[in-house]
PDB file of C-alpha atoms in Angstrom:
ATOM      1  CA  MET A   1      -7.010 -13.572   4.952  1.00 49.00           C
ATOM      2  CA  ALA A   2      -7.843 -10.071   6.071  1.00 59.00           C
ATOM      3  CA  LEU A   3      -6.021  -7.747   8.399  1.00 68.00           C
ATOM      4  CA  GLU A   4      -7.958  -6.488  11.361  1.00 75.00           C
ATOM      5  CA  ASN A   5      -9.204  -2.911  11.119  1.00 75.00           C
ATOM      6  CA  GLY A   6      -6.539  -0.578  12.508  1.00 75.00           C
ATOM      7  CA  GLY A   7      -3.382   1.369  11.764  1.00 74.00           C
ATOM      8  CA  TYR A   8      -0.283  -0.123  10.161  1.00 73.00           C
ATOM      9  CA  VAL A   9       3.031   1.158   8.841  1.00 73.00           C
ATOM     10  CA  MET A  10       3.736  -0.519   5.496  1.00 76.00           C
ATOM     11  CA  VAL A  11       7.397  -1.202   4.740  1.00 71.00           C
ATOM     12  CA  PRO A  12       8.861  -3.018   1.729  1.00 72.00           C
ATOM     13  CA  GLU A  13      10.663  -6.324   2.285  1.00 64.00           C
ATOM     14  CA  SER A  14      13.937  -4.963   0.959  1.00 61.00           C
ATOM     15  CA  GLY A  15      13.837  -1.440   2.384  1.00 58.00           C
ATOM     16  CA  VAL A  16      13.031  -1.605   6.077  1.00 62.00           C
ATOM     17  CA  GLY A  17      14.226   1.971   6.692  1.00 75.00           C
ATOM     18  CA  PHE A  18      11.382   3.211   4.481  1.00 79.00           C
ATOM     19  CA  ALA A  19       7.588   3.306   4.694  1.00 81.00           C
ATOM     20  CA  LEU A  20       4.691   4.078   2.361  1.00 83.00           C
ATOM     21  CA  ASP A  21       4.240   7.821   2.320  1.00 84.00           C
ATOM     22  CA  SER A  22       1.873  10.309   0.740  1.00 84.00           C
ATOM     23  CA  GLN A  23       4.083  12.707  -1.181  1.00 80.00           C
ATOM     24  CA  GLY A  24       3.841  15.999   0.678  1.00 77.00           C
ATOM     25  CA  ALA A  25       1.520  14.477   3.344  1.00 77.00           C
ATOM     26  CA  THR A  26      -1.336  16.069   1.425  1.00 81.00           C
ATOM     27  CA  THR A  27      -5.015  15.164   1.172  1.00 84.00           C
ATOM     28  CA  THR A  28      -5.204  16.031  -2.529  1.00 89.00           C
ATOM     29  CA  ASN A  29      -6.766  13.606  -5.034  1.00 93.00           C
ATOM     30  CA  GLY A  30      -4.058  12.035  -7.164  1.00 93.00           C
ATOM     31  CA  ALA A  31      -1.190  12.644  -4.728  1.00 91.00           C
ATOM     32  CA  ASN A  32       1.505  10.072  -5.386  1.00 92.00           C
ATOM     33  CA  VAL A  33       2.318   7.229  -2.981  1.00 90.00           C
ATOM     34  CA  ARG A  34       6.004   6.475  -2.612  1.00 88.00           C
ATOM     35  CA  LEU A  35       8.663   5.212  -0.232  1.00 86.00           C
ATOM     36  CA  TYR A  36      10.129   7.680   2.188  1.00 85.00           C
ATOM     37  CA  THR A  37      12.372   7.533   5.236  1.00 83.00           C
ATOM     38  CA  ARG A  38      10.439   6.162   8.224  1.00 79.00           C
ATOM     39  CA  LEU A  39       9.696   9.170  10.396  1.00 74.00           C
ATOM     40  CA  ALA A  40       6.824   7.714  12.473  1.00 67.00           C
ATOM     41  CA  SER A  41       4.596  10.476  11.114  1.00 66.00           C
ATOM     42  CA  ALA A  42       0.859  10.467  10.430  1.00 65.00           C
ATOM     43  CA  GLY A  43       1.645  10.548   6.694  1.00 65.00           C
ATOM     44  CA  GLU A  44       2.962   6.981   6.992  1.00 69.00           C
ATOM     45  CA  LEU A  45       0.085   5.417   8.915  1.00 67.00           C
ATOM     46  CA  VAL A  46      -2.042   3.205   6.667  1.00 74.00           C
ATOM     47  CA  THR A  47      -5.485   2.591   8.134  1.00 75.00           C
ATOM     48  CA  VAL A  48      -7.182  -0.670   7.149  1.00 76.00           C
ATOM     49  CA  GLN A  49     -10.971  -0.554   7.096  1.00 71.00           C
ATOM     50  CA  THR A  50     -13.740  -3.021   6.311  1.00 62.00           C
ATOM     51  CA  TYR A  51     -11.565  -6.076   6.878  1.00 48.00           C
ATOM     52  CA  GLY A  52      -8.780  -4.984   4.555  1.00 52.00           C
ATOM     53  CA  SER A  53     -10.889  -4.125   1.526  1.00 73.00           C
ATOM     54  CA  HIS A  54      -9.702  -0.530   1.455  1.00 75.00           C
ATOM     55  CA  MET A  55      -6.758   1.253   2.990  1.00 80.00           C
ATOM     56  CA  THR A  56      -6.314   4.937   3.702  1.00 79.00           C
ATOM     57  CA  LEU A  57      -3.235   7.124   3.899  1.00 76.00           C
ATOM     58  CA  THR A  58      -3.722  10.696   5.212  1.00 74.00           C
ATOM     59  CA  GLY A  59      -7.481  10.051   5.106  1.00 81.00           C
ATOM     60  CA  MET A  60      -7.567   9.218   1.376  1.00 87.00           C
ATOM     61  CA  VAL A  61      -7.812   5.683  -0.023  1.00 90.00           C
ATOM     62  CA  LEU A  62      -4.998   3.910  -1.842  1.00 91.00           C
ATOM     63  CA  ASP A  63      -6.158   3.943  -5.464  1.00 94.00           C
ATOM     64  CA  VAL A  64      -4.780   2.577  -8.739  1.00 96.00           C
ATOM     65  CA  LYS A  65      -4.665   5.526 -11.128  1.00 96.00           C
ATOM     66  CA  GLY A  66      -7.054   5.351 -14.043  1.00 94.00           C
ATOM     67  CA  GLY A  67      -9.047   2.454 -12.576  1.00 93.00           C
ATOM     68  CA  THR A  68      -6.764  -0.057 -14.261  1.00 90.00           C
ATOM     69  CA  ALA A  69      -5.097  -3.238 -13.042  1.00 90.00           C
ATOM     70  CA  LYS A  70      -1.888  -3.842 -14.960  1.00 92.00           C
ATOM     71  CA  ALA A  71       1.832  -3.973 -14.268  1.00 94.00           C
ATOM     72  CA  GLY A  72       3.282  -0.508 -13.773  1.00 95.00           C
ATOM     73  CA  ALA A  73      -0.052   1.157 -12.906  1.00 96.00           C
ATOM     74  CA  ASN A  74       0.582   3.929 -10.383  1.00 95.00           C
ATOM     75  CA  VAL A  75      -0.758   3.791  -6.812  1.00 94.00           C
ATOM     76  CA  GLN A  76      -2.005   7.159  -5.640  1.00 94.00           C
ATOM     77  CA  GLN A  77      -4.408   8.436  -3.025  1.00 92.00           C
ATOM     78  CA  TYR A  78      -7.947   9.446  -3.905  1.00 93.00           C
ATOM     79  CA  THR A  79     -11.415  10.065  -2.475  1.00 92.00           C
ATOM     80  CA  TRP A  80     -13.274   6.792  -1.773  1.00 90.00           C
ATOM     81  CA  ASN A  81     -15.648   5.963  -4.650  1.00 91.00           C
ATOM     82  CA  LYS A  82     -16.040   2.191  -4.009  1.00 89.00           C
ATOM     83  CA  GLY A  83     -14.206   1.226  -7.215  1.00 92.00           C
ATOM     84  CA  LEU A  84     -12.376  -2.096  -7.363  1.00 92.00           C
ATOM     85  CA  ASN A  85      -9.212  -0.118  -8.123  1.00 94.00           C
ATOM     86  CA  GLN A  86      -9.495   1.176  -4.525  1.00 93.00           C
ATOM     87  CA  GLN A  87      -9.981  -2.214  -2.907  1.00 91.00           C
ATOM     88  CA  TRP A  88      -7.282  -4.627  -1.826  1.00 89.00           C
ATOM     89  CA  ASP A  89      -6.967  -8.239  -0.749  1.00 87.00           C
ATOM     90  CA  VAL A  90      -4.333  -9.094   1.821  1.00 84.00           C
ATOM     91  CA  ALA A  91      -2.544 -12.448   1.715  1.00 83.00           C
ATOM     92  CA  GLU A  92      -0.102 -13.827   4.262  1.00 82.00           C
ATOM     93  CA  GLY A  93       3.486 -13.750   3.121  1.00 82.00           C
ATOM     94  CA  GLY A  94       5.754 -15.066   5.856  1.00 82.00           C
ATOM     95  CA  THR A  95       7.934 -13.190   8.328  1.00 81.00           C
ATOM     96  CA  ALA A  96      10.597 -10.496   8.266  1.00 76.00           C
ATOM     97  CA  THR A  97      13.041  -9.536  10.991  1.00 76.00           C
ATOM     98  CA  ILE A  98      13.410  -5.812  11.627  1.00 72.00           C
ATOM     99  CA  ASP A  99      15.829  -4.620  14.307  1.00 75.00           C
ATOM    100  CA  GLY A 100      15.870  -8.091  15.844  1.00 82.00           C
ATOM    101  CA  THR A 101      12.070  -8.433  16.047  1.00 80.00           C
ATOM    102  CA  GLU A 102      10.153 -10.817  13.798  1.00 82.00           C
ATOM    103  CA  TYR A 103       6.991  -9.478  12.128  1.00 79.00           C
ATOM    104  CA  PRO A 104       4.410 -11.122   9.844  1.00 80.00           C
ATOM    105  CA  THR A 105       4.515 -10.070   6.193  1.00 80.00           C
ATOM    106  CA  TYR A 106       1.648  -9.707   3.736  1.00 82.00           C
ATOM    107  CA  TYR A 107       1.046  -9.259   0.034  1.00 85.00           C
ATOM    108  CA  VAL A 108      -1.401  -6.478  -0.842  1.00 88.00           C
ATOM    109  CA  ARG A 109      -3.222  -7.536  -4.007  1.00 90.00           C
ATOM    110  CA  SER A 110      -5.552  -5.617  -6.269  1.00 92.00           C
ATOM    111  CA  ALA A 111      -9.206  -6.593  -5.798  1.00 92.00           C
ATOM    112  CA  LYS A 112      -9.766  -5.688  -9.455  1.00 93.00           C
ATOM    113  CA  ASN A 113      -7.277  -8.300 -10.648  1.00 93.00           C
ATOM    114  CA  SER A 114      -5.599 -10.563  -8.085  1.00 91.00           C
ATOM    115  CA  GLN A 115      -2.733 -11.266 -10.498  1.00 94.00           C
ATOM    116  CA  TYR A 116      -1.283  -7.875  -9.477  1.00 94.00           C
ATOM    117  CA  GLU A 117      -0.047  -6.653  -6.114  1.00 90.00           C
ATOM    118  CA  MET A 118       1.353  -3.469  -4.637  1.00 89.00           C
ATOM    119  CA  GLY A 119       5.089  -3.184  -5.229  1.00 86.00           C
ATOM    120  CA  VAL A 120       8.011  -0.808  -5.527  1.00 87.00           C
ATOM    121  CA  ALA A 121       9.141   0.527  -8.902  1.00 84.00           C
ATOM    122  CA  GLY A 122      12.755  -0.471  -9.463  1.00 78.00           C
ATOM    123  CA  SER A 123      14.629  -0.701  -6.184  1.00 72.00           C
ATOM    124  CA  SER A 124      13.478   0.056  -2.647  1.00 69.00           C
ATOM    125  CA  ALA A 125      15.196   3.436  -2.589  1.00 77.00           C
ATOM    126  CA  LEU A 126      14.191   6.768  -1.129  1.00 80.00           C
ATOM    127  CA  ARG A 127      11.237   8.225  -3.078  1.00 83.00           C
ATOM    128  CA  ALA A 128      10.730   5.027  -5.107  1.00 85.00           C
ATOM    129  CA  ASN A 129       7.251   4.911  -6.608  1.00 90.00           C
ATOM    130  CA  ILE A 130       4.550   2.463  -5.480  1.00 90.00           C
ATOM    131  CA  GLN A 131       2.834   0.668  -8.355  1.00 93.00           C
ATOM    132  CA  LEU A 132       1.191  -2.596  -9.318  1.00 94.00           C
ATOM    133  CA  GLU A 133       3.463  -5.536 -10.159  1.00 91.00           C
ATOM    134  CA  ALA A 134       2.749  -9.026 -11.422  1.00 92.00           C
ATOM    135  CA  ARG A 135       1.940 -11.278  -8.480  1.00 85.00           C
ATOM    136  CA  SER A 136       4.997 -12.940  -6.992  1.00 72.00           C
ATOM    137  CA  THR A 137       3.309 -15.998  -5.442  1.00 67.00           C
TER     138      THR A 137
END
């Protein structure tokens, strides 16, 4: 299943007051991706392109550092180079209710190795790091 091309705010299941954020809202290669308080800013808007195969944050693609696909690998932003570590598969999850409204949920899996998906390091707390985790379903 692929998301339609467009803009999305990505929030973790357990931390609905947070969104994916480019640390410092920079366009620098290697800038870390983390959770931050939802501010409805451009630094939180994830743009899905080419039917979900790659996603951008502040104009840079979401990239697994070092081109790897293993548990704990850091998700950062980087210039698009067409590597599998920059491509993602989106799978339907279910639904989540946020402020009384029900929304569909999705798993964002590594195209390099579908046994890993985007997740939050530790707990869904302010500034928690985004990394690959073993697939939950």
